Amino acid sequence: MAKRWLIRITACLALSLVALGAYGEQQQRAGNYVIHYSAIGTRFLAPEVAEDYGIQRSAGLGLVNVSVREYRDDGTIRPVNAEVKGQVGLLEKAPDTLDFRTVRDDGAVYQLATFRLEHDAPMHFSLKVRADRNAEPDTVSFIQRFYLER
């Protein structure tokens, strides 16, 4: 139990501290929903976290993490199993499709996808996030630069 708790804390810190420290808070409001997103190199993940979530740690791989929370009228917040589709690529090249998968962990819901990193090049992410099945998806776009260990 303690090991599982430590792994969760490590995962949250790895995914949020890197994003917050380098790029500020990455979120977008969409009605009653808030879409949180980040992209990091998989080398930043602790080996135990990568193993638990089936993510390959590699200097050439990145990970996109998307989570959606609904803010309800009664003041409660709940995680939402949102549908996420997206693409990533260099600004001057055709983008690659991101293959998202859902991860549930102790009440939290994440959408994760890996992608190939390009050294010192601005990578453009374009995501379609559907939190409400009866509404059109919201668009989330951001550009991020990664530096590979050489």
PDB file of N, CA and C in Angstrom, residues 34-72:
ATOM      1  N   VAL A  34     -12.645  21.811 -16.638  1.00  0.00           N
ATOM      2  CA  VAL A  34     -11.293  22.326 -16.774  1.00  0.00           C
ATOM      3  C   VAL A  34     -10.439  21.201 -17.329  1.00  0.00           C
ATOM      4  N   ILE A  35      -9.773  21.494 -18.441  1.00  0.00           N
ATOM      5  CA  ILE A  35      -8.913  20.523 -19.121  1.00  0.00           C
ATOM      6  C   ILE A  35      -7.478  20.828 -18.704  1.00  0.00           C
ATOM      7  N   HIS A  36      -6.833  19.869 -18.046  1.00  0.00           N
ATOM      8  CA  HIS A  36      -5.435  19.993 -17.649  1.00  0.00           C
ATOM      9  C   HIS A  36      -4.607  19.173 -18.627  1.00  0.00           C
ATOM     10  N   TYR A  37      -3.479  19.726 -19.067  1.00  0.00           N
ATOM     11  CA  TYR A  37      -2.653  19.018 -20.036  1.00  0.00           C
ATOM     12  C   TYR A  37      -1.184  19.316 -19.793  1.00  0.00           C
ATOM     13  N   SER A  38      -0.350  18.347 -20.116  1.00  0.00           N
ATOM     14  CA  SER A  38       1.092  18.537 -20.016  1.00  0.00           C
ATOM     15  C   SER A  38       1.781  17.564 -20.955  1.00  0.00           C
ATOM     16  N   ALA A  39       2.998  17.901 -21.319  1.00  0.00           N
ATOM     17  CA  ALA A  39       3.821  17.026 -22.152  1.00  0.00           C
ATOM     18  C   ALA A  39       5.231  17.044 -21.571  1.00  0.00           C
ATOM     19  N   ILE A  40       5.802  15.852 -21.369  1.00  0.00           N
ATOM     20  CA  ILE A  40       7.140  15.729 -20.804  1.00  0.00           C
ATOM     21  C   ILE A  40       7.889  14.621 -21.529  1.00  0.00           C
ATOM     22  N   GLY A  41       9.202  14.598 -21.361  1.00  0.00           N
ATOM     23  CA  GLY A  41       9.993  13.470 -21.825  1.00  0.00           C
ATOM     24  C   GLY A  41       9.787  12.306 -20.868  1.00  0.00           C
ATOM     25  N   THR A  42       9.683  11.100 -21.395  1.00  0.00           N
ATOM     26  CA  THR A  42       9.412   9.944 -20.534  1.00  0.00           C
ATOM     27  C   THR A  42      10.586   9.637 -19.602  1.00  0.00           C
ATOM     28  N   ARG A  43      11.765  10.165 -19.871  1.00  0.00           N
ATOM     29  CA  ARG A  43      12.907   9.956 -18.971  1.00  0.00           C
ATOM     30  C   ARG A  43      12.666  10.599 -17.607  1.00  0.00           C
ATOM     31  N   PHE A  44      11.741  11.565 -17.522  1.00  0.00           N
ATOM     32  CA  PHE A  44      11.440  12.219 -16.246  1.00  0.00           C
ATOM     33  C   PHE A  44      10.590  11.341 -15.334  1.00  0.00           C
ATOM     34  N   LEU A  45       9.999  10.298 -15.865  1.00  0.00           N
ATOM     35  CA  LEU A  45       9.175   9.402 -15.055  1.00  0.00           C
ATOM     36  C   LEU A  45      10.058   8.473 -14.234  1.00  0.00           C
ATOM     37  N   ALA A  46       9.667   8.235 -12.999  1.00  0.00           N
ATOM     38  CA  ALA A  46      10.365   7.243 -12.186  1.00  0.00           C
ATOM     39  C   ALA A  46      10.183   5.874 -12.831  1.00  0.00           C
ATOM     40  N   PRO A  47      11.180   5.013 -12.779  1.00  0.00           N
ATOM     41  CA  PRO A  47      11.059   3.691 -13.399  1.00  0.00           C
ATOM     42  C   PRO A  47       9.824   2.924 -12.934  1.00  0.00           C
ATOM     43  N   GLU A  48       9.492   3.014 -11.650  1.00  0.00           N
ATOM     44  CA  GLU A  48       8.326   2.299 -11.123  1.00  0.00           C
ATOM     45  C   GLU A  48       7.025   2.833 -11.724  1.00  0.00           C
ATOM     46  N   VAL A  49       6.950   4.132 -11.901  1.00  0.00           N
ATOM     47  CA  VAL A  49       5.757   4.753 -12.477  1.00  0.00           C
ATOM     48  C   VAL A  49       5.604   4.317 -13.929  1.00  0.00           C
ATOM     49  N   ALA A  50       6.696   4.388 -14.675  1.00  0.00           N
ATOM     50  CA  ALA A  50       6.647   3.985 -16.080  1.00  0.00           C
ATOM     51  C   ALA A  50       6.219   2.521 -16.199  1.00  0.00           C
ATOM     52  N   GLU A  51       6.754   1.677 -15.344  1.00  0.00           N
ATOM     53  CA  GLU A  51       6.398   0.254 -15.392  1.00  0.00           C
ATOM     54  C   GLU A  51       4.924   0.048 -15.047  1.00  0.00           C
ATOM     55  N   ASP A  52       4.446   0.708 -14.006  1.00  0.00           N
ATOM     56  CA  ASP A  52       3.039   0.554 -13.595  1.00  0.00           C
ATOM     57  C   ASP A  52       2.066   0.982 -14.687  1.00  0.00           C
ATOM     58  N   TYR A  53       2.426   1.996 -15.452  1.00  0.00           N
ATOM     59  CA  TYR A  53       1.522   2.519 -16.473  1.00  0.00           C
ATOM     60  C   TYR A  53       1.864   2.032 -17.875  1.00  0.00           C
ATOM     61  N   GLY A  54       2.851   1.160 -17.984  1.00  0.00           N
ATOM     62  CA  GLY A  54       3.208   0.605 -19.290  1.00  0.00           C
ATOM     63  C   GLY A  54       3.783   1.630 -20.245  1.00  0.00           C
ATOM     64  N   ILE A  55       4.603   2.531 -19.720  1.00  0.00           N
ATOM     65  CA  ILE A  55       5.203   3.592 -20.527  1.00  0.00           C
ATOM     66  C   ILE A  55       6.697   3.331 -20.651  1.00  0.00           C
ATOM     67  N   GLN A  56       7.196   3.343 -21.869  1.00  0.00           N
ATOM     68  CA  GLN A  56       8.621   3.148 -22.100  1.00  0.00           C
ATOM     69  C   GLN A  56       9.379   4.423 -21.748  1.00  0.00           C
ATOM     70  N   ARG A  57      10.388   4.298 -20.913  1.00  0.00           N
ATOM     71  CA  ARG A  57      11.271   5.425 -20.612  1.00  0.00           C
ATOM     72  C   ARG A  57      12.354   5.474 -21.679  1.00  0.00           C
ATOM     73  N   SER A  58      12.466   6.610 -22.351  1.00  0.00           N
ATOM     74  CA  SER A  58      13.437   6.743 -23.427  1.00  0.00           C
ATOM     75  C   SER A  58      13.755   8.217 -23.639  1.00  0.00           C
ATOM     76  N   ALA A  59      15.006   8.493 -23.996  1.00  0.00           N
ATOM     77  CA  ALA A  59      15.405   9.875 -24.277  1.00  0.00           C
ATOM     78  C   ALA A  59      14.675  10.434 -25.495  1.00  0.00           C
ATOM     79  N   GLY A  60      14.175   9.564 -26.359  1.00  0.00           N
ATOM     80  CA  GLY A  60      13.518  10.024 -27.581  1.00  0.00           C
ATOM     81  C   GLY A  60      12.005   9.979 -27.560  1.00  0.00           C
ATOM     82  N   LEU A  61      11.416   9.688 -26.383  1.00  0.00           N
ATOM     83  CA  LEU A  61       9.957   9.605 -26.288  1.00  0.00           C
ATOM     84  C   LEU A  61       9.397  10.660 -25.343  1.00  0.00           C
ATOM     85  N   GLY A  62       8.236  11.178 -25.726  1.00  0.00           N
ATOM     86  CA  GLY A  62       7.509  12.106 -24.875  1.00  0.00           C
ATOM     87  C   GLY A  62       6.167  11.517 -24.475  1.00  0.00           C
ATOM     88  N   LEU A  63       5.553  12.126 -23.488  1.00  0.00           N
ATOM     89  CA  LEU A  63       4.265  11.681 -22.975  1.00  0.00           C
ATOM     90  C   LEU A  63       3.347  12.883 -22.838  1.00  0.00           C
ATOM     91  N   VAL A  64       2.149  12.780 -23.416  1.00  0.00           N
ATOM     92  CA  VAL A  64       1.108  13.795 -23.231  1.00  0.00           C
ATOM     93  C   VAL A  64       0.121  13.242 -22.209  1.00  0.00           C
ATOM     94  N   ASN A  65      -0.209  14.051 -21.220  1.00  0.00           N
ATOM     95  CA  ASN A  65      -1.146  13.682 -20.165  1.00  0.00           C
ATOM     96  C   ASN A  65      -2.294  14.687 -20.197  1.00  0.00           C
ATOM     97  N   VAL A  66      -3.520  14.199 -20.333  1.00  0.00           N
ATOM     98  CA  VAL A  66      -4.706  15.062 -20.327  1.00  0.00           C
ATOM     99  C   VAL A  66      -5.661  14.535 -19.268  1.00  0.00           C
ATOM    100  N   SER A  67      -6.136  15.426 -18.418  1.00  0.00           N
ATOM    101  CA  SER A  67      -7.175  15.051 -17.455  1.00  0.00           C
ATOM    102  C   SER A  67      -8.215  16.161 -17.437  1.00  0.00           C
ATOM    103  N   VAL A  68      -9.449  15.762 -17.214  1.00  0.00           N
ATOM    104  CA  VAL A  68     -10.551  16.720 -17.221  1.00  0.00           C
ATOM    105  C   VAL A  68     -11.296  16.597 -15.900  1.00  0.00           C
ATOM    106  N   ARG A  69     -11.644  17.745 -15.339  1.00  0.00           N
ATOM    107  CA  ARG A  69     -12.429  17.775 -14.108  1.00  0.00           C
ATOM    108  C   ARG A  69     -13.665  18.634 -14.323  1.00  0.00           C
ATOM    109  N   GLU A  70     -14.761  18.159 -13.775  1.00  0.00           N
ATOM    110  CA  GLU A  70     -16.018  18.901 -13.858  1.00  0.00           C
ATOM    111  C   GLU A  70     -16.267  19.598 -12.532  1.00  0.00           C
ATOM    112  N   TYR A  71     -16.554  20.891 -12.594  1.00  0.00           N
ATOM    113  CA  TYR A  71     -16.899  21.688 -11.417  1.00  0.00           C
ATOM    114  C   TYR A  71     -18.418  21.789 -11.368  1.00  0.00           C
ATOM    115  N   ARG A  72     -19.000  21.147 -10.377  1.00  0.00           N
ATOM    116  CA  ARG A  72     -20.454  21.060 -10.263  1.00  0.00           C
ATOM    117  C   ARG A  72     -21.025  22.237  -9.486  1.00  0.00           C
TER     118      ARG A  72
END
